[in-house]
Short mmCIF file of C-alpha atoms in Angstrom, two decimals:
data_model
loop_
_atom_site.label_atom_id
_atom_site.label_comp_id
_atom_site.label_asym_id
_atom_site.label_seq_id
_atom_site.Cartn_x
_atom_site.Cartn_y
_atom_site.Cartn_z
CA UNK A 27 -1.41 -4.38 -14.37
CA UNK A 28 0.69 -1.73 -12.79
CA UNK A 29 3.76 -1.00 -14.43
CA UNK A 30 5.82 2.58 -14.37
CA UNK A 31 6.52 4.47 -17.09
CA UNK A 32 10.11 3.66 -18.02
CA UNK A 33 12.72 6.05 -16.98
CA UNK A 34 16.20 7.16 -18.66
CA UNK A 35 19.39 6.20 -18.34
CA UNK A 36 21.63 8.64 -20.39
CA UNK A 37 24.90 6.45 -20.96
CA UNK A 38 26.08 4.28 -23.47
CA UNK A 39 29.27 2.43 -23.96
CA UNK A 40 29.15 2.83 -28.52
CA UNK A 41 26.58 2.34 -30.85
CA UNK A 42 25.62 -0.28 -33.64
CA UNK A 43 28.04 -0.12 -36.83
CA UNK A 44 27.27 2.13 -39.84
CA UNK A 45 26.25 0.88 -43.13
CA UNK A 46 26.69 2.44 -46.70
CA UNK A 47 23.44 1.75 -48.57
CA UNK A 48 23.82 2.28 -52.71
CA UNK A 49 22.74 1.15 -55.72
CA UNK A 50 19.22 -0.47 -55.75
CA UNK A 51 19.33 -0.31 -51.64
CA UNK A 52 19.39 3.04 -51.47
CA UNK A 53 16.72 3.67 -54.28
CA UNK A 54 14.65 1.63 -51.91
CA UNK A 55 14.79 3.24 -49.02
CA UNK A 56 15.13 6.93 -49.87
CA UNK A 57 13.67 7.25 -53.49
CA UNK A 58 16.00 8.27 -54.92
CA UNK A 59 17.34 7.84 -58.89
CA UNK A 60 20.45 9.60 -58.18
CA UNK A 61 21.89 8.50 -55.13
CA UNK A 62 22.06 12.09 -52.77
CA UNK A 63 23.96 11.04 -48.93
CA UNK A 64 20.81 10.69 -46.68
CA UNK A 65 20.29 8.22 -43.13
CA UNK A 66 18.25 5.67 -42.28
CA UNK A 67 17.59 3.24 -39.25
CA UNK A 68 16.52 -0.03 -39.93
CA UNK A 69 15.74 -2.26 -37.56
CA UNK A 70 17.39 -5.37 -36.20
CA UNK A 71 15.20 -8.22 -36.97
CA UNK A 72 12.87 -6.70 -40.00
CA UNK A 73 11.96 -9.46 -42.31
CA UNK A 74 14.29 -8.94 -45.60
CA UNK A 75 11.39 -8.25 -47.71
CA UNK A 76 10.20 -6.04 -45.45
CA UNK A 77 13.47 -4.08 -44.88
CA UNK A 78 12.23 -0.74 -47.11
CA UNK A 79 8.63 -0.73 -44.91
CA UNK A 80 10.04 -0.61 -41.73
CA UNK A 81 12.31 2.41 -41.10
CA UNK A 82 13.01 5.81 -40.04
CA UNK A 83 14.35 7.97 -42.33
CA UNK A 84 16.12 11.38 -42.12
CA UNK A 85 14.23 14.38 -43.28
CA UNK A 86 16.12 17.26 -44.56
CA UNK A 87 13.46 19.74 -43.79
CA UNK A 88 13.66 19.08 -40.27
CA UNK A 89 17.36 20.30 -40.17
CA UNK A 90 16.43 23.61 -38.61
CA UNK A 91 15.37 22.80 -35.46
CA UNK A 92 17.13 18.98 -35.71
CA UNK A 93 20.61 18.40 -36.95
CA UNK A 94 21.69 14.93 -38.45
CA UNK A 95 23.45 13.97 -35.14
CA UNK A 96 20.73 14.85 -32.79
CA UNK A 97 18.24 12.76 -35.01
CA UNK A 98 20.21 9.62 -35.07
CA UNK A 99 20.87 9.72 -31.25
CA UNK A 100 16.81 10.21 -30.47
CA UNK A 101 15.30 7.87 -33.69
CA UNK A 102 18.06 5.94 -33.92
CA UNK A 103 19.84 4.56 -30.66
CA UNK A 104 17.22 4.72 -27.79
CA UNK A 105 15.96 1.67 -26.56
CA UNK A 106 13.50 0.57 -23.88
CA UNK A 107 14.36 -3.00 -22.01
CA UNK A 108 12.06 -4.43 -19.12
CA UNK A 109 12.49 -6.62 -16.72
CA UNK A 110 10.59 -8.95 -14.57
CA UNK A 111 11.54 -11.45 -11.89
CA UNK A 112 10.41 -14.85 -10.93
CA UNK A 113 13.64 -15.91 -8.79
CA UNK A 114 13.28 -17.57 -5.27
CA UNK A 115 14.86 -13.71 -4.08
CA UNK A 116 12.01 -10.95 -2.87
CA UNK A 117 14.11 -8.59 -4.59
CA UNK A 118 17.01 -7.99 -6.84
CA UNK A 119 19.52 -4.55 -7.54
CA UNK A 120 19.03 -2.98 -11.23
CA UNK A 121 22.66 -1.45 -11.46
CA UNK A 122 23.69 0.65 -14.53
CA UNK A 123 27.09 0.04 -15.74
CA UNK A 124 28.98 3.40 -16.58
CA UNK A 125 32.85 3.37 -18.02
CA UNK A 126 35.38 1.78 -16.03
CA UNK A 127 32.48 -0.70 -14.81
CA UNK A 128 31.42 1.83 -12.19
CA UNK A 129 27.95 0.81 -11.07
CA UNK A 130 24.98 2.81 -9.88
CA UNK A 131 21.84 1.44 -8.51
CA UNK A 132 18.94 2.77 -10.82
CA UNK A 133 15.70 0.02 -9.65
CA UNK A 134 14.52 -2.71 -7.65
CA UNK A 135 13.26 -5.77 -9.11
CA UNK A 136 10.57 -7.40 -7.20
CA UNK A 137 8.80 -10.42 -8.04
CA UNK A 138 6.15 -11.06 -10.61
CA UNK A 139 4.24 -9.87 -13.52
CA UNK A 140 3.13 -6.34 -11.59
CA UNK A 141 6.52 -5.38 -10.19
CA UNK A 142 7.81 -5.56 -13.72
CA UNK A 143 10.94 -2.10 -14.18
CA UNK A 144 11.40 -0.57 -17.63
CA UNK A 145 14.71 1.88 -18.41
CA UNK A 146 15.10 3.37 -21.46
CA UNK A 147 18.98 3.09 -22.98
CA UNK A 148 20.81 3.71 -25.57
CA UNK A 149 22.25 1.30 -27.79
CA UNK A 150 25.73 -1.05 -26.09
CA UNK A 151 24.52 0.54 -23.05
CA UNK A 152 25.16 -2.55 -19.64
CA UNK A 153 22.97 -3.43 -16.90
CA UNK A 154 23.37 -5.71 -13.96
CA UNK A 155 20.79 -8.04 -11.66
CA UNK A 156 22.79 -8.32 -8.40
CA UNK A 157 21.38 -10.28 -5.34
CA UNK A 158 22.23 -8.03 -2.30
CA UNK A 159 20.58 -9.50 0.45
CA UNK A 160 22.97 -11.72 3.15
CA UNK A 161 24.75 -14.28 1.83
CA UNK A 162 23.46 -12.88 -1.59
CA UNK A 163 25.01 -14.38 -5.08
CA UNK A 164 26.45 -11.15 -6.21
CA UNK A 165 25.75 -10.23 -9.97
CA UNK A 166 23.55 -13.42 -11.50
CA UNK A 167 23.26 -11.75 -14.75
CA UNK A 168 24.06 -9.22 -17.28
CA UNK A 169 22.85 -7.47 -20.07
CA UNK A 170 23.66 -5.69 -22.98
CA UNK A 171 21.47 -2.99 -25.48
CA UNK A 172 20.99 -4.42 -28.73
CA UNK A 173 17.47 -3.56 -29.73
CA UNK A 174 13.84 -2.85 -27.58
CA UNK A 175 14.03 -5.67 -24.95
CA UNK A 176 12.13 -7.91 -22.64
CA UNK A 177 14.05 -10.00 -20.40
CA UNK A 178 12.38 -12.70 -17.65
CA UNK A 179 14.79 -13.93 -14.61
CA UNK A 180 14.06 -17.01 -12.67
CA UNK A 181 11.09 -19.63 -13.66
CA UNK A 182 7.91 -18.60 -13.61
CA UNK A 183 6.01 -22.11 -13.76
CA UNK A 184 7.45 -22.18 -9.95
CA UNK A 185 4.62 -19.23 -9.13
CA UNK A 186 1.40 -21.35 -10.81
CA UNK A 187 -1.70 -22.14 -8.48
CA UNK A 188 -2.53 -25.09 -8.07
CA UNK A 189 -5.55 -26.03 -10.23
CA UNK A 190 -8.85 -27.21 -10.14
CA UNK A 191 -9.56 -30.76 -10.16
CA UNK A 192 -11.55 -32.05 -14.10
CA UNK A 193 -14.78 -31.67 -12.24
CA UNK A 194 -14.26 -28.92 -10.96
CA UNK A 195 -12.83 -27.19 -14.23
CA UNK A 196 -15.94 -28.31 -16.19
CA UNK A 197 -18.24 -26.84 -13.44
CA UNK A 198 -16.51 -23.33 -13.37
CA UNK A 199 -16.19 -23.61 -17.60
CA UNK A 200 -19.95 -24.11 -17.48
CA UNK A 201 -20.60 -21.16 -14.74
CA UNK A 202 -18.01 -18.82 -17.01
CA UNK A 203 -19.53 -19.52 -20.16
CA UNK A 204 -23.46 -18.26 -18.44
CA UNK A 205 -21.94 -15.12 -16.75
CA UNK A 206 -20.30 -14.41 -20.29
CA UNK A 207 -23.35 -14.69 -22.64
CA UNK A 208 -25.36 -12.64 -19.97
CA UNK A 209 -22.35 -9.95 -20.01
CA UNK A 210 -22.83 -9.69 -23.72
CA UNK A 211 -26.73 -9.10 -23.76
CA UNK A 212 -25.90 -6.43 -21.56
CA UNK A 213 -24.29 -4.12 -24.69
CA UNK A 214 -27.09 -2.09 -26.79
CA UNK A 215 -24.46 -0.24 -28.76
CA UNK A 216 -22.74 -1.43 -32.02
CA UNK A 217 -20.66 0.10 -34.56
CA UNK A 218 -20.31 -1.87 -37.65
CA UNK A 219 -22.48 -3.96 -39.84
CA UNK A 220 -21.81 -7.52 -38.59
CA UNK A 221 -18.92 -6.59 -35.22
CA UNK A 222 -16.15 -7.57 -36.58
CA UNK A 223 -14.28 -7.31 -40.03
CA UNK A 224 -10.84 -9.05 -41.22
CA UNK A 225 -7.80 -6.71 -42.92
CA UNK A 226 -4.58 -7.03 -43.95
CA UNK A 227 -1.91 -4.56 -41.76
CA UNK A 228 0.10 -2.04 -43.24
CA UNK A 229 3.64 -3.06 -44.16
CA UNK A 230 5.20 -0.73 -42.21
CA UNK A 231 3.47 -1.87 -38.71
CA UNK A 232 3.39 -5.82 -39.39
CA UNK A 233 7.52 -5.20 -40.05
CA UNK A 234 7.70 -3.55 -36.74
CA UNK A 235 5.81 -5.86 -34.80
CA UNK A 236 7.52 -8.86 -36.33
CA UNK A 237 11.20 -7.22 -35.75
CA UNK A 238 10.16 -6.37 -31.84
CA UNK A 239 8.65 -10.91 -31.40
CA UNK A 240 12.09 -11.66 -33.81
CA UNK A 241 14.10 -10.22 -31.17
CA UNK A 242 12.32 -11.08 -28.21
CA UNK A 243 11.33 -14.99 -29.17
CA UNK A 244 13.51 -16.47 -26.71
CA UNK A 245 12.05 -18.74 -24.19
CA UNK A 246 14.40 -16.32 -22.08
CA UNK A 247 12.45 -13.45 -23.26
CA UNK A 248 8.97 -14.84 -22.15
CA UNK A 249 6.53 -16.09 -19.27
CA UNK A 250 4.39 -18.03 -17.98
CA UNK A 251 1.12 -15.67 -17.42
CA UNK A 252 -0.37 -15.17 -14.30
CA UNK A 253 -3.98 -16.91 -14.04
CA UNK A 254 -6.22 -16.89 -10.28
CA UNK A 255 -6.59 -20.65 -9.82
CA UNK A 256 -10.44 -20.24 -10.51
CA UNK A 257 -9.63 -18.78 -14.04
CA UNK A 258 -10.78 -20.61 -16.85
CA UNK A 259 -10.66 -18.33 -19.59
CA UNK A 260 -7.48 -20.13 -20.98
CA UNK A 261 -6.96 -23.66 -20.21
CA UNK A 262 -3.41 -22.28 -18.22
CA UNK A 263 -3.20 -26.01 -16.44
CA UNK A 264 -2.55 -28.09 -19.68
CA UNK A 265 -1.51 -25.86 -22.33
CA UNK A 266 1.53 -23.00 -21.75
CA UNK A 267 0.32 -19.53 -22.92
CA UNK A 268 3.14 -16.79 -22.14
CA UNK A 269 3.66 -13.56 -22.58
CA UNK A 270 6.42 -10.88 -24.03
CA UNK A 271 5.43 -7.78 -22.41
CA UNK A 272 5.73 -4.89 -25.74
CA UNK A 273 7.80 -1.88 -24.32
CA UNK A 274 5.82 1.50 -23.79
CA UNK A 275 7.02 3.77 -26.57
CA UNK A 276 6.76 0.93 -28.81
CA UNK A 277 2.97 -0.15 -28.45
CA UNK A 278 2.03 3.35 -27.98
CA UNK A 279 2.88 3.67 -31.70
CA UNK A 280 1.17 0.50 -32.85
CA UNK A 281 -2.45 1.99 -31.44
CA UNK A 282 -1.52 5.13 -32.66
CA UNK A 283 -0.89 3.95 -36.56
CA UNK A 284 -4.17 1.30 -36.13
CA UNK A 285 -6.33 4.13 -34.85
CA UNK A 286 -7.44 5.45 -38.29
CA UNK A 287 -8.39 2.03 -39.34
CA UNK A 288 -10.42 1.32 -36.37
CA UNK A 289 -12.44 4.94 -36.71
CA UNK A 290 -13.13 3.91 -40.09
CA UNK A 291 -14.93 0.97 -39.42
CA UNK A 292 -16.57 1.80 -36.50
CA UNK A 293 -17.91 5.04 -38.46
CA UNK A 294 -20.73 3.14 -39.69
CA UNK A 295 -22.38 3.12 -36.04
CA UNK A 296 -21.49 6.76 -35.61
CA UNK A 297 -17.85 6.19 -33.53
CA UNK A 298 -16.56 9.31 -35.47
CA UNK A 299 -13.48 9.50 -33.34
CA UNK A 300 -12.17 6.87 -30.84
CA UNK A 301 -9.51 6.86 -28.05
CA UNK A 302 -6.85 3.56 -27.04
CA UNK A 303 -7.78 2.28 -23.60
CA UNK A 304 -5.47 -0.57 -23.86
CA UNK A 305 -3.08 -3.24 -25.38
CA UNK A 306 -1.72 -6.41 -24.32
CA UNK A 307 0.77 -9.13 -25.53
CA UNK A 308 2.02 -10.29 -27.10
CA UNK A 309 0.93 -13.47 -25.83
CA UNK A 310 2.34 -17.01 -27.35
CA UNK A 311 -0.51 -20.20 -27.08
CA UNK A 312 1.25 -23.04 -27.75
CA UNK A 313 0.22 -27.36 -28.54
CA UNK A 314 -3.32 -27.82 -27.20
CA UNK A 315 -4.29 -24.41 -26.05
CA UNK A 316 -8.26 -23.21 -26.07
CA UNK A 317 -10.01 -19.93 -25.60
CA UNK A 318 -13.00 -19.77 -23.66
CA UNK A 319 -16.03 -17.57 -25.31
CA UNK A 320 -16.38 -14.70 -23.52
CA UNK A 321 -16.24 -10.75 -23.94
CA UNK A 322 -13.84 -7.91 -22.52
CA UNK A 323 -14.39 -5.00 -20.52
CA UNK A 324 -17.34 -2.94 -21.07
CA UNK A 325 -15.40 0.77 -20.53
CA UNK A 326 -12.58 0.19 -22.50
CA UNK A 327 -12.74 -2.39 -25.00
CA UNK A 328 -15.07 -0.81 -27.34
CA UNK A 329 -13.77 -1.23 -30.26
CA UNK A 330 -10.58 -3.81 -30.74
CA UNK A 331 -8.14 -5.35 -32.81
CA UNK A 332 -6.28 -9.08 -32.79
CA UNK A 333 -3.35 -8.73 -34.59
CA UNK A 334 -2.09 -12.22 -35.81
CA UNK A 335 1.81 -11.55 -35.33
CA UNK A 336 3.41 -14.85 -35.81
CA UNK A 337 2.94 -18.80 -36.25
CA UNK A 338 4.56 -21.83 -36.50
CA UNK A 339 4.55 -25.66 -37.32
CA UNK A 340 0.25 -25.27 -37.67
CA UNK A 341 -0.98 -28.49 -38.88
CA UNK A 342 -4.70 -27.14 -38.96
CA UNK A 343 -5.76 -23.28 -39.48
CA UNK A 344 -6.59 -21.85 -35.55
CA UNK A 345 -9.97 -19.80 -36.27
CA UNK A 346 -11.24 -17.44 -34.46
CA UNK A 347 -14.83 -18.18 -33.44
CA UNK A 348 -17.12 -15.19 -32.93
CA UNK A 349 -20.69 -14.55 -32.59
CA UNK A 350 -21.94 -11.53 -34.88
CA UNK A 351 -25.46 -9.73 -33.79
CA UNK A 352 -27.69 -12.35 -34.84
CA UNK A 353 -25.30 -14.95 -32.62
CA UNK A 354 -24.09 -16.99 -35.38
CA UNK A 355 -20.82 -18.64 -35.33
CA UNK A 356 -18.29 -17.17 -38.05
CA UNK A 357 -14.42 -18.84 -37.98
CA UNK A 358 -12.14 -16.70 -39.16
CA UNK A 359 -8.93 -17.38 -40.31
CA UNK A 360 -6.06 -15.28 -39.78
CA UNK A 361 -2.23 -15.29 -41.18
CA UNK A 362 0.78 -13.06 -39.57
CA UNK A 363 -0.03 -9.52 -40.74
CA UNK A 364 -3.99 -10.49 -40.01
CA UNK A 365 -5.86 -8.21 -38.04
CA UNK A 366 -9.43 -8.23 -36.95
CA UNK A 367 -11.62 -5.70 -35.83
CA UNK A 368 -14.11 -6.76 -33.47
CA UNK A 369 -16.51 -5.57 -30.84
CA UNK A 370 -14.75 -7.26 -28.54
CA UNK A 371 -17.27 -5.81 -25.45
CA UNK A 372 -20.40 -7.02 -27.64
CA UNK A 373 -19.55 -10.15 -29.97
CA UNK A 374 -18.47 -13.39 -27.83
CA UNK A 375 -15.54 -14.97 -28.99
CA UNK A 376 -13.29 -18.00 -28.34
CA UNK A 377 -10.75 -19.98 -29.62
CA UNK A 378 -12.54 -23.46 -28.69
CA UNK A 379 -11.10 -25.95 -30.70
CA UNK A 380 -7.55 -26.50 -29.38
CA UNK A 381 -4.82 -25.51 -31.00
CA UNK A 382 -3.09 -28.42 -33.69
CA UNK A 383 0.58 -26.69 -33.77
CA UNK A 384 3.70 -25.38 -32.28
CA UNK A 385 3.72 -21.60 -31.90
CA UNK A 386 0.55 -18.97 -32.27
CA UNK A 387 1.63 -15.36 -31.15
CA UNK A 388 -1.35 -12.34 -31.16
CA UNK A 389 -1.77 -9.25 -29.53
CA UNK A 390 -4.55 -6.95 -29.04
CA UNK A 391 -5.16 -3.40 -28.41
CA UNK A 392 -8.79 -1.93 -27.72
CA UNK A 393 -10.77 1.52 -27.69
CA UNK A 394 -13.68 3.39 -27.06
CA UNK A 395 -15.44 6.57 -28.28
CA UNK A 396 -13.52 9.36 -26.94
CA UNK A 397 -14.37 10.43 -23.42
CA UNK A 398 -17.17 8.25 -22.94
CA UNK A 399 -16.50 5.38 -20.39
CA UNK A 400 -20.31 4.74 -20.44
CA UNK A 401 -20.76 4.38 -23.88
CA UNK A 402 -22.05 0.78 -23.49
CA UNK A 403 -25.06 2.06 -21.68
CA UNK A 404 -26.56 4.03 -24.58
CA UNK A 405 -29.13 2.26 -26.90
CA UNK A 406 -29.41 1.93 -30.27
CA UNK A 407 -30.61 4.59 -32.14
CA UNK A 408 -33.25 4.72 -35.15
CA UNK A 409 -30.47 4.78 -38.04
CA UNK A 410 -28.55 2.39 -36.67
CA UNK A 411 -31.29 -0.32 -35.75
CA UNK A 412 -31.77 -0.37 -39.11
CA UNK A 413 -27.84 -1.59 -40.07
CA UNK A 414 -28.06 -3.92 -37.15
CA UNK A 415 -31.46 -4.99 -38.62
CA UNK A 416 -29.76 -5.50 -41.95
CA UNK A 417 -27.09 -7.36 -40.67
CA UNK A 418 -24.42 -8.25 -43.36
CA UNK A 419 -23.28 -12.11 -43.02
CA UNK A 420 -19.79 -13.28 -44.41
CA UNK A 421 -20.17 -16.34 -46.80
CA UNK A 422 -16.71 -17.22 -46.12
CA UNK A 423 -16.55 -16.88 -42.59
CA UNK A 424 -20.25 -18.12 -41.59
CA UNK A 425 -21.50 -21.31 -40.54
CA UNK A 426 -24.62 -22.99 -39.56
CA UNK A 427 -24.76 -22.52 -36.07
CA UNK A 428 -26.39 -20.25 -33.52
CA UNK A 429 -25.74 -20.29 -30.39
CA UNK A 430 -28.83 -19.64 -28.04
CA UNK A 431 -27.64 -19.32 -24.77
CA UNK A 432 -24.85 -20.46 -21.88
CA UNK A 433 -26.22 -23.92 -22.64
CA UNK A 434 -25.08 -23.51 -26.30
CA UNK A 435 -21.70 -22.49 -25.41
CA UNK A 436 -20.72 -25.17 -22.73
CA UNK A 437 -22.39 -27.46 -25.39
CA UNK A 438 -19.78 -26.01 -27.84
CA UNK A 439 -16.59 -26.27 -25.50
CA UNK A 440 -17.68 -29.80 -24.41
CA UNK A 441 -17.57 -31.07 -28.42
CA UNK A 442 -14.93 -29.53 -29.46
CA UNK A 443 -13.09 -30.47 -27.00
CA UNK A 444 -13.49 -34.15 -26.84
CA UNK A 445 -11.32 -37.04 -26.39
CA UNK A 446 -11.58 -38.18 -29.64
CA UNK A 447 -9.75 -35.08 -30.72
CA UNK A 448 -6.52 -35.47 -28.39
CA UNK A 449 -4.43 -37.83 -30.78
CA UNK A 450 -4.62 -35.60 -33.44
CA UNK A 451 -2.07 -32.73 -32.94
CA UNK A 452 1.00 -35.09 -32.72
CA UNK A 453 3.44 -32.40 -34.30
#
C-alpha cells in the first residue's frame, strides 16, 4: 500500500485541560513517597487499570537540552490523523483551519485505501473536507484533534467487486489452499523450536494499543478492506472484515518495543538480530468470518507477531490454527494482550472455523534477519536440523491432526465449514 509519510501542520487552536495528580495517583505514576511537582501525559482512552502503564513522563535530567514546555508540546500534544475517502467525488480539499477560520489548502483526498493523507497536529487543532469541483457541496465535514486519529468519508461497501459465484469460490478456495502448502515447502529456514510461541504483552504496549482501537472504534473510524474479486483469503463476500489504518509514529513504536521479544525467540535458530519489514491493522472480523490457511511473504515476513487487541460478545474461543514443522494442527487461543510469534513465511495458518461472535480486532507486524531479503533461500544448517529434528509439541495447543497436503487443507475448510454449523452463532 502506498501511503506518504504524514506531514506537519504547526497550528493549534488550545490544548487538552490540565490535571493535578496527588495522593495515591501521583505515587503511581511518578514513584514518588513524597509528592515532588513532576508531568505526565496520559492518554485518552487507557483502560483505568492500565492508566500508570501507559504514559510519558517528564524526566528531570533531560532539562538541559529540553525544558518542561518544549517536552509537553512534542510528547504531549502532537497528533497524527488520516484520512481516506470512499465518496462518489474523485477528489476532495484537505483545508487547515487557522484563527479567525482562515483556511489553507494542505492535501487532496482521492479515493480509496492507497490514496489515503496523514497530517500530523497538535491537539484542538481543525480540519475541513470541502468538495470543490462544479456544483460542489462546499465543506461536508469537519474535524477536530482530540487524540491519534483515523477518519473514513463516504461508504466503502459501494467500491466491493462483485464476487464469485459458490462454485466458483470453492474452486479458487481449493486452487489457493494447493499454491499455499506448495509456498510453504518452499522455506528451509526456521528459527524456533516448534514456529510459533504464545506470550502475554507488556502492560505498557497492550495500554497503548487498546487506547489508539478505544478511540478509533467507530464504525466512522473504519472500512471495508479492499479484496481483488478472485481473493479468497478472507471470505470478504459474507462476512465484513475492516480495517483502522494505525498512524505512522504510532506503529513505528509498537515494532520497535516488540522487537526484543521477537530476537529472543527467534535466537534459537541463530536470528541474532532482526529488522521490521511491516505491520498492518488493525483489522476487525466480525459474525461468521474465516481465514484461509496460507503463509505471508517470503522477504519480509520472517519472523511475526498477531497481537490479539480486542474482542467482543465471543460465544466460542476463535483459535488460531497453525501447522508447526512436523504439519500438525495446534489451536491456539488468544485473549486481548495475546500475542503470538509465528513463522508466519514457514508455518500455514488459518482461522477456518468461522467466527461465533460480535467483534475480533488483531494486528500484525513482521520481520526478517537484518539485511537479508533472501534469507528464506538458505538451508538448514547442522545445529539447527537437530532442534527442528527435536521438535517441541505443545500439549495444550496440539491436536491429532496432520495435514498432508492441499487435499488436507480444502478437506479442512470444507468441514469446518459446513452447513450444519451456520445456526450456531445466533448472538
Amino acid at each position: 500500500m502506498a501511503i506518504e509519510a504524514a506531514e506537519s501542520v504547526e497550528w493549534h487552536e488550545d490544548l487538552m485541560p490540565l490535571g493535578i495528580a496527588s495522593d495515591e495517583l501521583a505515587e503511581q505514576l511518578f514513584g514518588l513517597t513524597s509528592y515532588c511537582p513532576s508531568m505526565a501525559c496520559l492518554e485518552k482512552g487507557t483502560l483505568q487499570p492500565m492508566v500508570t502503564d501507559w504514559n510519558k513522563i517528564y524526566d528531570k535530567s533531560e532539562s538541559s537540552t529540553s525544558t518542561a514546555s518544549k517536552w509537553f508540546e512534542n510528547k504531549c500534544t502532537m497528533m497524527e490523523v488520516g484520512w481516506v475517502s470512499y465518496m462518489p467525488q474523485e477528489s476532495l480539499a484537505l483545508e487547515s483551519v487557522y484563527p479567525n477560520n482562515v483556511t489553507v489548502l494542505v492535501d487532496t483526498l482521492k479515493q480509496r485505501e492507497q490514496n489515503t493523507v496523514w497530517r500530523n497536529a497538535k491537539l484542538g487543532h481543525r480540519f475541513e473536507l470541502r468538495d470543490t469541483n462544479e456544483n460542489g457541496e462546499g465543506v461536508i465535514a469537519t474535524y477536530r484533534v482530540e487524540h491519534n486519529s483515523f477518519f473514513v468519508i463516504g461508504d466503502s461497501r459501494t467500491f466491493l467487486p462483485t464476487p464469485l459465484s459458490p462454485e466458483n469460490i470453492s474452486n479458487r478456495v481449493e486452487q489457493t489452499l494447493q499454491t499455499e502448502w506448495n509456498r510453504s515447502r518452499n522455506i528451509h529456514r526456521t528459527f524456533s523450536k516448534t514456529g510459533f510461541l504464545k506470550f502475554r504483552l507488556p502492560n505498557h504496549i497492550f495500554a497503548s494499543m487498546q487506547a489508539f482501537y478505544h478511540n478509533n472504534r467507530h464504525e466512522s473510524n473504519f472500512y471495508r478492506e479492499e479484496w481483488h474479486p478472485d481473493s479468497v483469503h478472507i471470505n470478504w463476500w459474507e462476512a465484513e472484515a475492516s480495517m483502522v489504518v494505525m498512524p505512522w509514529k504510532l506503529k513505528q513504536y509498537w515494532q520497535r518495543e516488540l522487537l526484543p521479544f521477537v530476537e529472543e525467540i527467534a535466537s534459537v535458530g541463530g536470528a541474532a538480530e532482526l529488522e521490521d519489514t511491516a505491520i498492518y491493522g488493525m483489522r476487525k472480523y466480525t459474525k461468521g468470518s474465516r481465514l484461509l490457511m496460507h503463509v505471508d511473504r517470503e522477504a519480509t515476513h520472517a519472523a511475526s507477531l498477531i497481537v490479539n487487541v480486542y474482542q467482543q460478545d465471543v460465544l466460542e474461543p476463535w483459535n488460531l490454527e497453525i501447522l508447526d514443522y512436523d504439519d500438525r494442527l495446534h489451536r491456539v487461543q488468544m485473549e486481548p494482550g495475546d500475542a503470538v510469534y509465528y513463522e508466519s513465511a514457514r508455518c500455514l495458518h488459518s482461522r477456518t472455523t468461522p467466527f461465533r461472535g460480535g467483534t475480533y480486532v488483531n494486528l500484525f507486524t513482521h520481520y526478517r534477519p537484518r539485511g537479508d531479503p533472501e534469507w528464506y533461500q538458505e538451508y538448514v544448517g547442522p545445529e539447527l536440523e537437530r532442534v527442528v529434528n527435536s521438535t517441541v509439541i505443545s500439549e495444550e495447543t496440539a491436536t491429532d491432526e496432520f495435514m498432508a497436503g492441499g487435499d488436507a487443507l480444502f478437506e479442512y475448510w470444507k468441514r469446518t465449514g459446513r452447513e450444519d454449523r451456520k445456526g450456531e452463532d445466533e448472538l
